[in-house]
XYZ file of C-alpha atoms in Angstrom:
420
model
C -42.301 5.430 0.945
C -42.609 2.079 -0.761
C -38.928 2.134 -1.566
C -38.118 2.951 2.064
C -40.256 0.061 3.313
C -38.564 -2.218 0.796
C -35.140 -1.035 1.988
C -36.162 -1.632 5.615
C -37.309 -5.147 4.771
C -34.038 -5.791 2.931
C -32.078 -4.509 5.907
C -34.084 -6.722 8.287
C -33.490 -9.730 6.052
C -29.761 -8.953 5.937
C -29.610 -8.669 9.724
C -31.476 -11.965 10.120
C -29.110 -13.673 7.667
C -26.111 -12.214 9.530
C -27.517 -13.378 12.888
C -28.218 -16.824 11.475
C -24.701 -17.020 10.108
C -23.244 -16.015 13.474
C -25.266 -18.826 15.110
C -23.881 -21.245 12.549
C -20.352 -20.125 13.397
C -21.062 -20.659 17.094
C -22.460 -24.155 16.496
C -19.514 -25.138 14.300
C -16.961 -23.352 16.568
C -15.881 -21.395 13.535
C -16.847 -17.905 14.675
C -14.545 -15.371 12.983
C -12.598 -12.869 15.061
C -14.385 -9.927 13.430
C -17.409 -9.187 11.263
C -17.627 -7.001 8.206
C -20.189 -4.233 8.152
C -20.695 -0.815 6.614
C -20.641 1.607 9.568
C -22.655 4.761 9.973
C -21.054 8.198 9.963
C -21.160 8.357 13.759
C -19.572 4.932 14.055
C -16.854 5.866 11.557
C -16.162 9.061 13.489
C -15.939 7.109 16.738
C -13.639 4.496 15.164
C -11.461 7.233 13.678
C -11.082 8.947 17.057
C -10.338 5.620 18.725
C -7.689 4.656 16.170
C -6.240 8.176 16.141
C -5.846 8.033 19.924
C -3.997 4.705 19.805
C -1.848 5.873 16.882
C -1.041 9.093 18.740
C 0.196 7.050 21.697
C 2.556 5.088 19.442
C 3.660 8.309 17.723
C 4.339 9.898 21.105
C 6.399 6.864 22.088
C 8.279 7.114 18.798
C 8.902 10.850 19.366
C 10.283 10.240 22.834
C 12.736 7.482 21.941
C 13.747 9.026 18.597
C 14.595 12.405 20.124
C 16.601 10.736 22.881
C 18.440 8.613 20.310
C 19.143 11.619 18.054
C 20.579 13.554 20.982
C 22.676 10.540 21.953
C 24.016 10.169 18.400
C 24.936 13.838 18.222
C 26.650 13.682 21.623
C 28.369 10.395 20.818
C 29.793 11.334 17.409
C 30.347 15.085 17.764
C 33.947 16.357 17.952
C 33.018 18.661 20.823
C 31.469 15.929 22.988
C 32.312 12.202 23.397
C 33.846 12.129 19.890
C 33.521 8.413 19.126
C 34.332 8.393 15.367
C 32.780 5.036 14.407
C 29.024 5.551 13.865
C 28.521 2.515 11.622
C 30.144 0.235 14.182
C 27.922 1.668 16.914
C 24.769 1.201 14.821
C 25.677 -2.420 14.033
C 25.934 -3.075 17.788
C 22.483 -1.542 18.225
C 21.128 -4.028 15.666
C 22.561 -6.903 17.691
C 20.895 -5.505 20.819
C 17.586 -5.215 18.950
C 17.859 -8.845 17.789
C 18.423 -10.032 21.366
C 15.576 -7.920 22.779
C 13.163 -9.036 20.043
C 14.065 -12.660 20.764
C 13.389 -12.101 24.468
C 9.999 -10.515 23.727
C 9.016 -13.454 21.496
C 10.176 -15.952 24.138
C 8.359 -14.237 27.015
C 5.082 -13.638 25.123
C 5.027 -16.369 22.434
C 1.228 -16.398 22.153
C 1.272 -12.748 21.077
C 4.507 -12.269 19.144
C 5.644 -15.677 17.872
C 4.589 -16.027 14.192
C 2.784 -19.136 12.957
C 5.636 -19.845 10.559
C 8.982 -18.360 9.604
C 10.021 -17.516 6.033
C 11.912 -20.036 3.965
C 15.456 -19.289 2.833
C 14.186 -18.172 -0.577
C 11.470 -15.964 0.931
C 13.953 -14.435 3.360
C 16.423 -13.695 0.573
C 13.838 -12.112 -1.727
C 11.908 -10.101 0.860
C 13.766 -9.642 4.140
C 17.280 -9.071 2.777
C 16.419 -6.062 0.538
C 14.316 -4.506 3.308
C 17.030 -5.014 5.898
C 19.773 -3.765 3.559
C 17.951 -0.524 2.692
C 17.081 0.023 6.369
C 20.687 -0.403 7.506
C 21.955 1.871 4.729
C 19.424 4.532 5.707
C 20.420 4.368 9.375
C 24.135 4.046 8.666
C 24.329 6.987 6.272
C 22.240 9.095 8.654
C 24.577 8.430 11.564
C 27.632 8.938 9.355
C 26.362 12.360 8.285
C 26.087 13.534 11.901
C 29.880 13.648 12.035
C 29.903 16.569 9.576
C 26.574 18.445 9.865
C 24.591 19.959 12.696
C 21.601 18.102 14.087
C 19.238 20.856 12.904
C 20.585 20.706 9.347
C 20.358 16.915 9.406
C 16.731 16.908 10.532
C 15.802 19.581 7.997
C 17.290 17.739 5.017
C 16.100 14.327 6.257
C 12.556 15.709 6.224
C 12.761 15.554 2.416
C 12.277 11.799 2.787
C 8.544 12.596 2.686
C 8.850 13.228 -1.056
C 10.489 9.852 -1.593
C 7.945 8.167 0.662
C 5.088 9.545 -1.434
C 6.770 8.517 -4.693
C 7.301 4.937 -3.523
C 3.786 4.815 -2.044
C 2.356 5.689 -5.471
C 4.757 3.310 -7.227
C 3.854 0.324 -5.023
C 0.117 1.233 -4.949
C 0.260 1.737 -1.188
C -1.470 5.105 -1.567
C -3.932 6.145 -4.260
C -2.969 9.274 -6.199
C -4.814 12.356 -4.977
C -4.178 15.975 -5.921
C -5.293 17.013 -2.452
C -2.663 14.725 -0.939
C 0.000 15.991 -3.355
C -0.884 19.595 -2.457
C -0.551 18.897 1.263
C 2.798 17.155 0.730
C 4.070 20.084 -1.354
C 3.024 22.501 1.401
C 4.974 20.490 3.952
C 7.987 20.274 1.643
C 7.912 24.041 1.103
C 8.075 24.481 4.862
C 11.056 22.119 4.951
C 12.791 24.130 2.213
C 12.288 27.320 4.204
C 13.751 25.630 7.243
C 16.924 24.736 5.336
C 17.125 27.830 3.109
C 19.225 29.936 5.473
C 21.521 27.222 6.787
C 24.918 28.962 6.968
C 27.038 25.871 7.617
C 26.246 24.021 4.407
C 28.523 21.000 3.853
C 28.104 19.248 0.508
C 29.407 15.875 1.651
C 27.068 15.791 4.618
C 24.153 16.944 2.461
C 24.763 14.097 -0.027
C 24.833 11.564 2.806
C 21.568 12.832 4.313
C 19.694 13.100 0.995
C 20.826 9.571 0.062
C 19.557 8.336 3.415
C 16.241 10.091 2.709
C 15.795 8.272 -0.608
C 16.693 4.948 0.993
C 14.286 5.764 3.818
C 11.386 6.118 1.381
C 12.200 2.765 -0.204
C 12.736 1.221 3.214
C 9.276 2.101 4.508
C 7.590 0.952 1.296
C 9.276 -2.451 1.495
C 8.465 -2.693 5.208
C 4.766 -2.016 4.653
C 4.702 -4.635 1.920
C 6.192 -7.128 4.372
C 3.427 -6.402 6.884
C 0.815 -6.983 4.181
C 2.149 -10.484 3.591
C 1.577 -12.053 7.012
C 2.146 -15.616 5.794
C 5.954 -15.247 5.848
C 6.267 -14.515 9.587
C 6.230 -10.702 9.471
C 2.919 -10.614 11.318
C 3.899 -8.251 14.144
C 6.613 -5.660 14.861
C 8.578 -7.837 17.320
C 8.925 -10.783 14.924
C 9.764 -8.363 12.095
C 12.608 -6.840 14.116
C 13.793 -10.339 15.011
C 13.889 -11.354 11.337
C 15.296 -8.105 9.886
C 17.919 -7.162 12.497
C 20.444 -9.898 11.546
C 20.706 -8.744 7.922
C 20.820 -5.122 9.093
C 23.647 -5.929 11.493
C 25.603 -7.829 8.835
C 25.200 -5.002 6.309
C 26.370 -2.374 8.781
C 29.318 -4.501 9.944
C 30.464 -4.870 6.321
C 30.126 -1.118 5.746
C 31.904 -0.354 9.006
C 34.763 -2.717 8.136
C 35.178 -1.101 4.704
C 34.828 2.544 5.778
C 35.979 2.656 9.393
C 39.378 1.451 10.566
C 38.774 -1.342 13.070
C 42.467 -1.638 13.918
C 42.580 1.971 15.057
C 39.273 1.437 16.876
C 40.735 -1.285 19.105
C 43.878 0.794 19.715
C 41.974 3.998 20.455
C 41.898 5.656 23.855
C 38.343 4.370 24.384
C 39.690 0.837 24.944
C 43.299 1.419 26.066
C 42.863 3.938 28.891
C 42.096 1.444 31.655
C 39.369 -1.012 32.519
C 37.044 1.679 33.864
C 37.140 3.683 30.618
C 36.659 0.486 28.592
C 33.600 -0.594 30.580
C 32.135 2.913 30.327
C 32.647 2.905 26.545
C 31.008 -0.512 26.146
C 27.984 0.565 28.196
C 27.652 3.794 26.208
C 27.791 1.744 22.990
C 25.249 -0.917 23.974
C 22.727 0.859 26.234
C 21.233 3.090 23.479
C 20.364 -0.119 21.614
C 17.424 -0.372 24.018
C 16.269 3.084 22.886
C 16.701 2.021 19.260
C 14.626 -1.124 19.865
C 11.775 0.847 21.456
C 11.906 3.431 18.647
C 11.819 0.827 15.836
C 9.062 -1.115 17.615
C 6.952 2.056 17.719
C 7.738 2.766 14.046
C 6.605 -0.688 12.968
C 3.388 -0.436 14.961
C 2.621 2.907 13.288
C 3.272 1.460 9.814
C 1.190 -1.616 10.566
C -1.751 0.438 11.838
C -1.634 3.565 9.647
C 0.798 3.030 6.748
C 4.030 4.613 5.574
C 2.708 8.033 4.504
C 1.003 8.904 7.830
C 4.086 7.636 9.661
C 6.304 9.874 7.536
C 4.053 12.861 8.218
C 4.401 12.081 11.903
C 8.133 11.911 11.263
C 8.072 15.512 10.058
C 6.456 16.519 13.340
C 9.184 14.560 15.124
C 11.842 16.457 13.199
C 10.254 19.778 14.160
C 10.394 18.705 17.798
C 13.988 17.540 17.340
C 14.972 20.900 15.832
C 13.505 22.718 18.821
C 15.280 20.444 21.299
C 18.540 20.725 19.336
C 18.390 24.524 19.310
C 17.903 24.535 23.069
C 20.320 21.728 24.034
C 23.162 22.065 21.502
C 22.792 25.769 20.686
C 22.090 25.232 16.953
C 21.023 28.477 15.261
C 17.453 29.018 14.062
C 16.585 32.116 12.038
C 13.136 33.719 11.659
C 12.851 32.058 8.226
C 13.536 28.677 9.813
C 10.789 29.317 12.337
C 8.420 30.353 9.504
C 9.184 27.061 7.773
C 8.371 25.196 10.967
C 4.994 26.987 11.163
C 4.155 26.140 7.530
C 5.129 22.528 8.132
C 2.836 22.314 11.150
C -0.036 23.715 9.052
C 0.637 21.057 6.424
C 0.556 18.330 9.063
C -2.801 19.586 10.314
C -4.188 19.617 6.755
C -2.970 16.059 6.185
C -4.709 14.920 9.366
C -7.927 16.538 8.116
C -7.445 14.861 4.717
C -7.198 11.424 6.368
C -10.229 12.221 8.522
C -12.369 13.122 5.503
C -11.148 10.030 3.675
C -12.183 7.849 6.600
C -15.587 9.484 7.070
C -16.426 9.340 3.342
C -15.452 5.680 3.058
C -18.300 3.292 2.173
C -16.471 -0.023 2.414
C -16.975 -2.673 5.122
C -14.802 -2.282 8.210
C -13.738 -4.737 10.896
C -13.923 -4.159 14.648
C -10.746 -2.057 14.527
C -12.062 0.248 11.811
C -9.790 -1.280 9.169
C -11.031 -2.067 5.629
C -11.960 -5.687 4.934
C -10.131 -7.188 1.981
C -12.484 -8.479 -0.731
C -11.437 -12.102 -0.200
C -11.966 -11.742 3.576
C -15.396 -10.218 3.122
C -16.467 -12.994 0.743
C -15.209 -15.615 3.177
C -17.178 -14.054 6.026
C -20.360 -13.145 4.148
C -20.672 -15.049 0.852
C -23.178 -13.544 -1.543
C -23.964 -13.437 -5.219
C -24.080 -9.688 -5.720
C -21.016 -7.479 -5.849
C -20.454 -4.087 -4.249
C -18.331 -1.374 -5.788
C -15.290 -0.792 -3.628
C -13.911 2.629 -2.891
C -10.358 3.919 -2.871
C -9.103 2.214 0.287
C -10.484 -1.193 -0.637
C -8.967 -1.073 -4.104
C -5.619 -0.234 -2.552
C -5.753 -3.084 -0.059
C -6.901 -5.536 -2.722
C -3.669 -4.976 -4.661
C -1.597 -7.036 -2.209
C -0.729 -9.680 -4.801
C 0.360 -7.029 -7.287
C 2.332 -5.270 -4.546
C 4.105 -8.513 -3.689
C 5.128 -8.969 -7.327
C 6.501 -5.405 -7.429
C 8.270 -6.041 -4.123
C 9.967 -9.123 -5.560
C 11.076 -7.250 -8.704
C 12.566 -4.407 -6.626
C 14.138 -6.942 -4.278
C 15.880 -8.713 -7.168
C 17.291 -5.396 -8.393
C 18.554 -4.505 -4.907
C 20.062 -7.955 -4.403
C 21.988 -7.736 -7.688
C 23.272 -4.265 -6.752
C 24.048 -5.226 -3.165
């Protein structure tokens, strides 16, 4: 009982010190935008539900635009439909559209989306260029593969990107190693393998393109999350990030398109030589989906910024399952009972991962801000200076490695730049 009374007195003293400090902030007009505190279990559960609801809205938005864009790509590049045989050229145009739309968003709402500063030439070359190059290669190879494989086979193989995402998350210290997490990922991957096991129209060239895009996708999301962690370079929100990354993505895809696709035959093709009406229709069909791509990437970046690359990739698996179902209904792609079993196993794995993240959030003992996000050690010290130190748990140790992550990012960027 004496210990309890002592704890109560300590808690009262802490609350009085916190209240006094808040008054000081008010008097000095230096009140911070959020306060660090260790929440109760009920508060953590409420914050988790609140964040999960917002994240689900962004994931739903991502699902909607991604499925529409996947169906468009299949219709656009398929021999049996519109049959436009220049996917890299089309994707480069989408990057230009995204750059214009991001610039419009920043101009219309500068107080919300305009960054405090933009990266220097050196910072842009070391951080933005590798991220943009890997992103454009991922997208370009994915679209190129759709010329040779079915949409269901593409989505099944592309789901293997989860393995690469987890590897890069461990490598860059974006996710702490956990056997429970590894087990859940393996369960999901086994479901993916079952989904692809009975694919009858296996094409090696298309498979190589998709698996290469999957590996680049894992690296792409790791580099993107590292950019969001370093807000001082201008990558403070998804709109400004798209604005800064889309030029290098467009340039990379234009170079690839020029080397792989024949531009001379493109301009002489029936799409541009069959009359002004056909030309205008082709241009609209090329540019309009760029709006879908912008909305999809904006949703992706918000998910990464709020939840991280691994949860976003898990959500991506759910998106692929939805895409497979839509593809089977719309394009008539075949699904066997084993494919359907794989889908069921994958859904179970997604549910287990959600429960894993829930337990991790509830068991956390670190200070959180008003959004339920962990406070970095330097932020907590700046808000509540004190002499004693508190042992940080898994999430705090991960977020405190931002300087180390930036060094790793720069090393990987140098390697990519030399190769590129």
